[in-house]
Amino acid sequence: MSKMNSTTGPGAVAAVVAGSPKKFNVFAHLKYEHMVAGVSGGVASTLILHPLDLIKIRFAVNDGRTAAVPQYRGLGSAFTTIFRQEGFRGLYKGVTPNVWGSGSSWGLYFMFYNTIKTFIQGGNTTMPLGPTMHMLAAAESGALTLLLTNPIWVVKTRLCLQCDATSSAEYRGMIHALAQIYKEEGIRGLYRGFVPGMLGVSHGAIQFMTYEELKNAYNDYRKLPIDTKLATTEYLAFAAISKLIAAAATYPYQVVRARLQDHHHRYNGTWDCIKQTWRFEGMPGFYKGLQASLVRVVPACMITFLVYENVSHFMLARRKDASQIKNQATQSGLDKNQQLEPPKPTKN
């Protein structure tokens, strides 16, 4: 997509990284600013758009054969039904684990992704990478993030599917849900949906690759470094395009994952869930809730990426300024010491 990217491959990356032993240490490129910025974006988008996420989950697990899951005719019907039967709080069921999950996931993802990407670049953030390297960094980041956050997503799904506001809730909150699931189902219960979740790592890989390539091509067109800060509308446009492409390509795995995490219906693993969904619902079954998902995930991605880019640029600029001030102070101290140092006596 970019002239510069076409010359960047594994061989070129290896040549750059080979220059310094420090560049072999991936932790040397870890910056907490990326985590803080990612958490900020994830929390902001979740608080605004959680009701749409709840509706998406209820659509996704509705196989037409489970009486415990309510039936909705559409997005508008779901909103009014939930509000009428469960009140405003019903629209925010599961928001606590969603905030924790989304905040921690985006924070970890952005931190891992930028650490791995900078490591591949050999510390030179202006060095363009090709699509393959962007996908590799994103896939590795996604796998690490999922390993750490899957239990939170299981709890979020269970809480979102507590549909009856009048009966005693099976789970009283996030901590209670974590404890109950572990007590009744063990560690495997907390990692339900992990296999399709790993398949879903491709979603983040496609999205980040598309997003990075769009930014790189745009900055290349303007003859600017690839890490140049963009305008708000540009971030929003690139985030929306990348999310639409990734969502269309990988949505079926999200349906399978949500159904595996739902406790109202039991499947004998991922393959059994896929077979039953195909048998009883056909291809449309794998795209249930897509409308609600797109209505939520595209704006959520736009909010998350916009907040992330602005917060990270602000924090990294402050880090750079602080480093420059420190270096100037150090140099000034050295110069002052040299001026105060008495001249050495000369030998006759």
Tab-separated table of C-alpha atoms in Angstrom:
chain	number	residue	atom	x	y	z
A	1	MET	CA	0.000	0.000	0.000
A	2	SER	CA	3.043	2.231	0.463
A	3	LYS	CA	6.209	2.532	-1.592
A	4	MET	CA	8.302	2.416	1.552
A	5	ASN	CA	6.476	-0.619	2.870
A	6	SER	CA	7.235	-2.689	-0.198
A	7	THR	CA	10.937	-2.701	0.674
A	8	THR	CA	10.425	-3.721	4.270
A	9	GLY	CA	10.507	-7.425	4.984
A	10	PRO	CA	11.950	-9.854	7.524
A	11	GLY	CA	15.455	-9.523	6.056
A	12	ALA	CA	15.425	-5.749	6.282
A	13	VAL	CA	14.053	-5.908	9.814
A	14	ALA	CA	16.781	-8.357	10.873
A	15	ALA	CA	19.437	-6.057	9.450
A	16	VAL	CA	18.126	-3.123	11.467
A	17	VAL	CA	17.718	-5.078	14.705
A	18	ALA	CA	21.194	-6.583	14.445
A	19	GLY	CA	22.786	-3.199	15.057
A	20	SER	CA	22.642	-3.131	18.859
A	21	PRO	CA	22.291	-5.757	21.625
A	22	LYS	CA	19.759	-3.499	23.386
A	23	LYS	CA	17.451	-3.814	20.399
A	24	PHE	CA	17.198	-7.556	20.990
A	25	ASN	CA	15.541	-6.863	24.371
A	26	VAL	CA	11.838	-6.472	23.653
A	27	PHE	CA	11.196	-5.021	27.132
A	28	ALA	CA	13.506	-2.102	26.347
A	29	HIS	CA	10.767	-0.797	24.027
A	30	LEU	CA	7.892	-1.125	26.526
A	31	LYS	CA	6.214	2.210	27.298
A	32	TYR	CA	3.443	2.492	29.891
A	33	GLU	CA	1.986	5.462	27.989
A	34	HIS	CA	0.526	3.088	25.401
A	35	MET	CA	-1.258	1.117	28.140
A	36	VAL	CA	-2.686	4.248	29.790
A	37	ALA	CA	-3.875	5.565	26.423
A	38	GLY	CA	-5.412	2.205	25.505
A	39	VAL	CA	-7.222	1.913	28.848
A	40	SER	CA	-8.558	5.463	28.414
A	41	GLY	CA	-9.935	4.695	24.968
A	42	GLY	CA	-11.431	1.350	25.975
A	43	VAL	CA	-13.174	2.699	29.072
A	44	ALA	CA	-14.555	5.761	27.260
A	45	SER	CA	-16.080	3.749	24.413
A	46	THR	CA	-17.494	1.098	26.783
A	47	LEU	CA	-19.276	3.560	29.052
A	48	ILE	CA	-20.905	5.227	26.057
A	49	LEU	CA	-21.872	2.137	24.055
A	50	HIS	CA	-22.382	-0.722	26.544
A	51	PRO	CA	-26.160	-1.075	25.876
A	52	LEU	CA	-25.438	-1.945	22.237
A	53	ASP	CA	-22.893	-4.532	23.339
A	54	LEU	CA	-25.443	-6.138	25.657
A	55	ILE	CA	-28.006	-6.345	22.839
A	56	LYS	CA	-25.399	-7.793	20.462
A	57	ILE	CA	-24.635	-10.593	22.922
A	58	ARG	CA	-28.309	-11.437	23.419
A	59	PHE	CA	-28.837	-11.577	19.662
A	60	ALA	CA	-25.733	-13.720	19.189
A	61	VAL	CA	-26.751	-16.421	21.690
A	62	ASN	CA	-30.379	-16.532	20.533
A	63	ASP	CA	-30.575	-19.845	18.692
A	64	GLY	CA	-34.389	-19.978	18.805
A	65	ARG	CA	-34.291	-23.096	20.998
A	66	THR	CA	-33.383	-21.662	24.410
A	67	ALA	CA	-36.403	-20.393	26.346
A	68	ALA	CA	-34.269	-18.551	28.919
A	69	VAL	CA	-33.032	-16.106	26.267
A	70	PRO	CA	-35.687	-13.517	25.278
A	71	GLN	CA	-36.735	-13.023	21.670
A	72	TYR	CA	-36.323	-9.604	20.041
A	73	ARG	CA	-37.633	-8.525	16.639
A	74	GLY	CA	-34.863	-6.044	16.006
A	75	LEU	CA	-32.552	-3.442	17.491
A	76	GLY	CA	-35.335	-1.012	18.425
A	77	SER	CA	-37.455	-3.810	19.865
A	78	ALA	CA	-34.539	-4.990	21.996
A	79	PHE	CA	-33.957	-1.513	23.434
A	80	THR	CA	-37.602	-0.925	24.351
A	81	THR	CA	-38.153	-4.460	25.696
A	82	ILE	CA	-35.080	-4.388	27.934
A	83	PHE	CA	-35.873	-0.884	29.188
A	84	ARG	CA	-39.518	-1.797	29.893
A	85	GLN	CA	-38.804	-5.129	31.603
A	86	GLU	CA	-35.458	-4.448	33.290
A	87	GLY	CA	-35.254	-0.678	33.527
A	88	PHE	CA	-32.297	1.565	32.712
A	89	ARG	CA	-30.019	-0.625	34.824
A	90	GLY	CA	-30.948	-3.535	32.566
A	91	LEU	CA	-29.227	-1.793	29.658
A	92	TYR	CA	-26.027	-1.690	31.719
A	93	LYS	CA	-25.990	-5.269	32.990
A	94	GLY	CA	-22.448	-6.569	32.823
A	95	VAL	CA	-20.976	-3.074	32.493
A	96	THR	CA	-18.442	-3.590	35.313
A	97	PRO	CA	-16.640	-6.559	33.733
A	98	ASN	CA	-17.065	-4.886	30.344
A	99	VAL	CA	-15.237	-1.777	31.585
A	100	TRP	CA	-12.562	-3.937	33.202
A	101	GLY	CA	-12.341	-6.193	30.169
A	102	SER	CA	-12.363	-3.483	27.530
A	103	GLY	CA	-10.042	-1.182	29.449
A	104	SER	CA	-7.519	-3.888	30.292
A	105	SER	CA	-7.753	-5.503	26.845
A	106	TRP	CA	-7.163	-2.301	24.918
A	107	GLY	CA	-4.477	-1.193	27.367
A	108	LEU	CA	-2.593	-4.485	27.136
A	109	TYR	CA	-3.171	-4.778	23.385
A	110	PHE	CA	-1.808	-1.344	22.533
A	111	MET	CA	1.124	-1.793	24.919
A	112	PHE	CA	2.043	-5.243	23.567
A	113	TYR	CA	1.476	-4.170	19.962
A	114	ASN	CA	3.632	-1.051	20.120
A	115	THR	CA	6.336	-2.863	22.103
A	116	ILE	CA	6.524	-5.693	19.563
A	117	LYS	CA	6.266	-3.311	16.607
A	118	THR	CA	9.039	-1.047	17.931
A	119	PHE	CA	11.175	-4.130	18.629
A	120	ILE	CA	10.729	-5.238	14.998
A	121	GLN	CA	11.613	-1.701	13.892
A	122	GLY	CA	14.804	-1.852	15.951
A	123	GLY	CA	13.708	1.139	18.014
A	124	ASN	CA	13.201	3.387	14.979
A	125	THR	CA	9.480	4.279	15.045
A	126	THR	CA	9.747	6.092	11.703
A	127	MET	CA	10.727	2.877	9.920
A	128	PRO	CA	7.752	1.567	7.886
A	129	LEU	CA	6.723	-2.079	8.159
A	130	GLY	CA	4.849	-4.111	5.586
A	131	PRO	CA	1.386	-5.687	6.077
A	132	THR	CA	2.889	-9.024	7.146
A	133	MET	CA	4.846	-7.493	10.018
A	134	HIS	CA	1.865	-5.445	11.177
A	135	MET	CA	-0.291	-8.591	11.207
A	136	LEU	CA	2.410	-10.529	13.060
A	137	ALA	CA	2.722	-7.886	15.785
A	138	ALA	CA	-1.061	-7.614	16.121
A	139	ALA	CA	-1.570	-11.397	16.250
A	140	GLU	CA	1.054	-11.847	18.975
A	141	SER	CA	-0.460	-8.965	20.948
A	142	GLY	CA	-3.952	-10.416	20.610
A	143	ALA	CA	-2.893	-13.852	21.848
A	144	LEU	CA	-1.136	-12.412	24.909
A	145	THR	CA	-4.084	-10.141	25.712
A	146	LEU	CA	-6.680	-12.912	25.378
A	147	LEU	CA	-4.686	-15.205	27.650
A	148	LEU	CA	-4.831	-12.586	30.404
A	149	THR	CA	-8.407	-11.318	29.923
A	150	ASN	CA	-10.575	-14.284	28.819
A	151	PRO	CA	-12.038	-14.849	32.342
A	152	ILE	CA	-13.295	-11.249	32.392
A	153	TRP	CA	-15.098	-11.741	29.060
A	154	VAL	CA	-16.748	-14.948	30.312
A	155	VAL	CA	-18.092	-13.060	33.335
A	156	LYS	CA	-19.262	-10.164	31.169
A	157	THR	CA	-21.181	-12.532	28.875
A	158	ARG	CA	-22.842	-14.327	31.806
A	159	LEU	CA	-23.904	-11.067	33.454
A	160	CYS	CA	-25.267	-9.670	30.191
A	161	LEU	CA	-27.408	-12.813	29.809
A	162	GLN	CA	-29.132	-12.484	33.191
A	163	CYS	CA	-32.354	-11.391	31.567
A	164	ASP	CA	-34.920	-11.684	34.381
A	165	ALA	CA	-34.862	-8.637	36.620
A	166	THR	CA	-37.483	-9.988	39.041
A	167	SER	CA	-35.918	-13.302	40.027
A	168	SER	CA	-32.886	-13.663	42.246
A	169	ALA	CA	-29.778	-13.163	40.144
A	170	GLU	CA	-27.511	-16.140	39.631
A	171	TYR	CA	-24.523	-13.815	39.820
A	172	ARG	CA	-24.535	-10.782	42.121
A	173	GLY	CA	-21.616	-9.043	40.457
A	174	MET	CA	-18.250	-9.456	38.807
A	175	ILE	CA	-16.323	-10.901	41.774
A	176	HIS	CA	-19.197	-13.212	42.748
A	177	ALA	CA	-19.448	-14.427	39.148
A	178	LEU	CA	-15.715	-15.140	38.961
A	179	ALA	CA	-15.864	-17.089	42.217
A	180	GLN	CA	-19.010	-19.040	41.263
A	181	ILE	CA	-17.756	-19.988	37.811
A	182	TYR	CA	-14.443	-21.157	39.243
A	183	LYS	CA	-16.216	-23.084	42.024
A	184	GLU	CA	-18.731	-24.807	39.725
A	185	GLU	CA	-16.746	-25.181	36.489
A	186	GLY	CA	-13.115	-24.797	37.468
A	187	ILE	CA	-10.462	-23.005	35.439
A	188	ARG	CA	-11.984	-24.424	32.243
A	189	GLY	CA	-15.158	-22.464	32.937
A	190	LEU	CA	-13.199	-19.221	33.054
A	191	TYR	CA	-11.611	-20.057	29.711
A	192	ARG	CA	-14.763	-21.018	27.816
A	193	GLY	CA	-14.624	-19.596	24.321
A	194	PHE	CA	-10.827	-19.374	24.429
A	195	VAL	CA	-10.330	-21.485	21.270
A	196	PRO	CA	-12.632	-19.396	19.038
A	197	GLY	CA	-11.168	-16.365	20.796
A	198	MET	CA	-7.725	-17.404	19.577
A	199	LEU	CA	-9.163	-17.765	16.095
A	200	GLY	CA	-10.508	-14.266	16.584
A	201	VAL	CA	-6.980	-12.946	17.008
A	202	SER	CA	-7.214	-12.642	13.237
A	203	HIS	CA	-9.794	-9.872	13.770
A	204	GLY	CA	-7.297	-7.634	15.541
A	205	ALA	CA	-4.555	-8.594	13.110
A	206	ILE	CA	-6.684	-7.594	10.103
A	207	GLN	CA	-7.890	-4.415	11.792
A	208	PHE	CA	-4.470	-3.178	12.928
A	209	MET	CA	-2.818	-4.105	9.641
A	210	THR	CA	-5.487	-2.166	7.713
A	211	TYR	CA	-5.335	0.796	10.104
A	212	GLU	CA	-1.537	1.013	9.991
A	213	GLU	CA	-1.370	0.625	6.229
A	214	LEU	CA	-3.977	3.360	5.742
A	215	LYS	CA	-2.031	5.736	8.009
A	216	ASN	CA	1.302	4.873	6.400
A	217	ALA	CA	-0.025	5.301	2.861
A	218	TYR	CA	-1.614	8.628	3.787
A	219	ASN	CA	1.558	9.981	5.399
A	220	ASP	CA	3.641	8.592	2.530
A	221	TYR	CA	1.374	10.467	0.101
A	222	ARG	CA	1.950	13.667	2.119
A	223	LYS	CA	5.729	12.979	2.295
A	224	LEU	CA	5.633	12.876	6.118
A	225	PRO	CA	7.084	10.418	8.681
A	226	ILE	CA	4.752	7.501	9.408
A	227	ASP	CA	4.398	8.453	13.100
A	228	THR	CA	3.119	11.964	12.294
A	229	LYS	CA	0.039	12.953	14.326
A	230	LEU	CA	-3.100	13.126	12.185
A	231	ALA	CA	-6.275	15.188	12.404
A	232	THR	CA	-9.312	13.922	14.328
A	233	THR	CA	-11.350	13.229	11.188
A	234	GLU	CA	-8.479	11.230	9.686
A	235	TYR	CA	-8.163	8.988	12.746
A	236	LEU	CA	-11.933	8.473	12.789
A	237	ALA	CA	-12.077	7.580	9.088
A	238	PHE	CA	-9.180	5.105	9.208
A	239	ALA	CA	-10.522	3.484	12.388
A	240	ALA	CA	-14.000	3.048	10.876
A	241	ILE	CA	-12.718	1.547	7.617
A	242	SER	CA	-10.375	-0.880	9.370
A	243	LYS	CA	-13.090	-2.021	11.796
A	244	LEU	CA	-15.671	-2.596	9.042
A	245	ILE	CA	-13.254	-4.768	7.077
A	246	ALA	CA	-12.207	-6.798	10.138
A	247	ALA	CA	-15.770	-7.207	11.446
A	248	ALA	CA	-17.149	-8.438	8.137
A	249	ALA	CA	-14.350	-10.987	7.839
A	250	THR	CA	-14.419	-12.435	11.359
A	251	TYR	CA	-17.902	-11.976	12.892
A	252	PRO	CA	-18.904	-15.704	12.860
A	253	TYR	CA	-16.233	-16.557	15.436
A	254	GLN	CA	-17.769	-14.003	17.815
A	255	VAL	CA	-21.131	-15.773	17.601
A	256	VAL	CA	-19.515	-19.149	18.320
A	257	ARG	CA	-17.516	-17.697	21.198
A	258	ALA	CA	-20.556	-16.034	22.799
A	259	ARG	CA	-22.570	-19.265	22.549
A	260	LEU	CA	-19.806	-21.281	24.161
A	261	GLN	CA	-19.655	-18.791	27.028
A	262	ASP	CA	-23.447	-18.792	27.508
A	263	HIS	CA	-24.532	-21.180	30.291
A	264	HIS	CA	-28.146	-21.578	29.065
A	265	HIS	CA	-27.110	-23.996	26.323
A	266	ARG	CA	-24.278	-26.508	26.447
A	267	TYR	CA	-22.119	-27.483	23.475
A	268	ASN	CA	-19.512	-30.219	23.330
A	269	GLY	CA	-16.788	-27.864	22.212
A	270	THR	CA	-16.231	-25.423	19.374
A	271	TRP	CA	-16.873	-27.855	16.521
A	272	ASP	CA	-20.182	-29.019	18.050
A	273	CYS	CA	-21.312	-25.396	18.355
A	274	ILE	CA	-20.447	-24.745	14.701
A	275	LYS	CA	-22.293	-27.894	13.539
A	276	GLN	CA	-25.435	-27.167	15.560
A	277	THR	CA	-25.548	-23.533	14.461
A	278	TRP	CA	-25.216	-24.590	10.814
A	279	ARG	CA	-27.765	-27.395	11.164
A	280	PHE	CA	-30.531	-25.391	12.827
A	281	GLU	CA	-29.914	-21.864	11.517
A	282	GLY	CA	-27.702	-22.087	8.453
A	283	MET	CA	-25.327	-19.321	7.419
A	284	PRO	CA	-27.546	-16.522	8.869
A	285	GLY	CA	-26.995	-18.054	12.310
A	286	PHE	CA	-23.330	-17.104	12.163
A	287	TYR	CA	-24.241	-13.466	11.528
A	288	LYS	CA	-26.927	-13.004	14.181
A	289	GLY	CA	-26.479	-9.666	15.906
A	290	LEU	CA	-24.239	-8.305	13.143
A	291	GLN	CA	-26.338	-5.153	12.770
A	292	ALA	CA	-26.206	-4.424	16.502
A	293	SER	CA	-22.525	-5.326	16.503
A	294	LEU	CA	-21.618	-2.935	13.685
A	295	VAL	CA	-23.722	-0.150	15.186
A	296	ARG	CA	-21.659	-0.585	18.344
A	297	VAL	CA	-18.164	-1.682	17.301
A	298	VAL	CA	-17.581	0.879	14.557
A	299	PRO	CA	-18.315	3.919	16.776
A	300	ALA	CA	-16.538	2.161	19.673
A	301	CYS	CA	-13.444	1.637	17.548
A	302	MET	CA	-13.537	5.248	16.384
A	303	ILE	CA	-13.786	6.507	19.977
A	304	THR	CA	-11.129	4.094	21.257
A	305	PHE	CA	-8.577	4.870	18.549
A	306	LEU	CA	-9.194	8.626	18.672
A	307	VAL	CA	-8.741	8.745	22.459
A	308	TYR	CA	-5.738	6.416	22.275
A	309	GLU	CA	-3.939	8.389	19.556
A	310	ASN	CA	-4.425	11.735	21.295
A	311	VAL	CA	-3.566	10.507	24.807
A	312	SER	CA	-0.523	8.535	23.625
A	313	HIS	CA	0.833	11.412	21.510
A	314	PHE	CA	0.347	13.801	24.456
A	315	MET	CA	2.025	11.479	26.987
A	316	LEU	CA	4.892	10.477	24.692
A	317	ALA	CA	5.535	14.150	23.866
A	318	ARG	CA	5.748	14.890	27.598
A	319	ARG	CA	8.150	11.968	28.067
A	320	LYS	CA	10.310	13.348	25.239
A	321	ASP	CA	10.259	16.868	26.722
A	322	ALA	CA	11.147	15.550	30.189
A	323	SER	CA	14.001	13.522	28.715
A	324	GLN	CA	15.337	16.565	26.855
A	325	ILE	CA	15.156	18.727	30.007
A	326	LYS	CA	16.952	16.026	31.996
A	327	ASN	CA	19.662	15.713	29.349
A	328	GLN	CA	20.101	19.494	29.215
A	329	ALA	CA	20.348	19.672	33.018
A	330	THR	CA	22.894	16.854	33.041
A	331	GLN	CA	24.953	18.518	30.327
A	332	SER	CA	24.713	21.875	32.095
A	333	GLY	CA	25.953	20.257	35.316
A	334	LEU	CA	28.884	18.673	33.506
A	335	ASP	CA	29.821	21.980	31.879
A	336	LYS	CA	29.589	23.772	35.241
A	337	ASN	CA	31.793	21.184	36.936
A	338	GLN	CA	34.371	21.528	34.196
A	339	GLN	CA	34.413	25.310	34.663
A	340	LEU	CA	34.816	25.015	38.458
A	341	GLU	CA	37.508	22.346	38.284
A	342	PRO	CA	40.885	23.950	39.187
A	343	PRO	CA	43.579	23.803	36.536
A	344	LYS	CA	46.031	20.982	36.937
A	345	PRO	CA	49.559	22.143	37.866
A	346	THR	CA	52.070	21.877	35.101
A	347	LYS	CA	55.352	20.127	35.651
A	348	ASN	CA	58.522	22.158	35.187
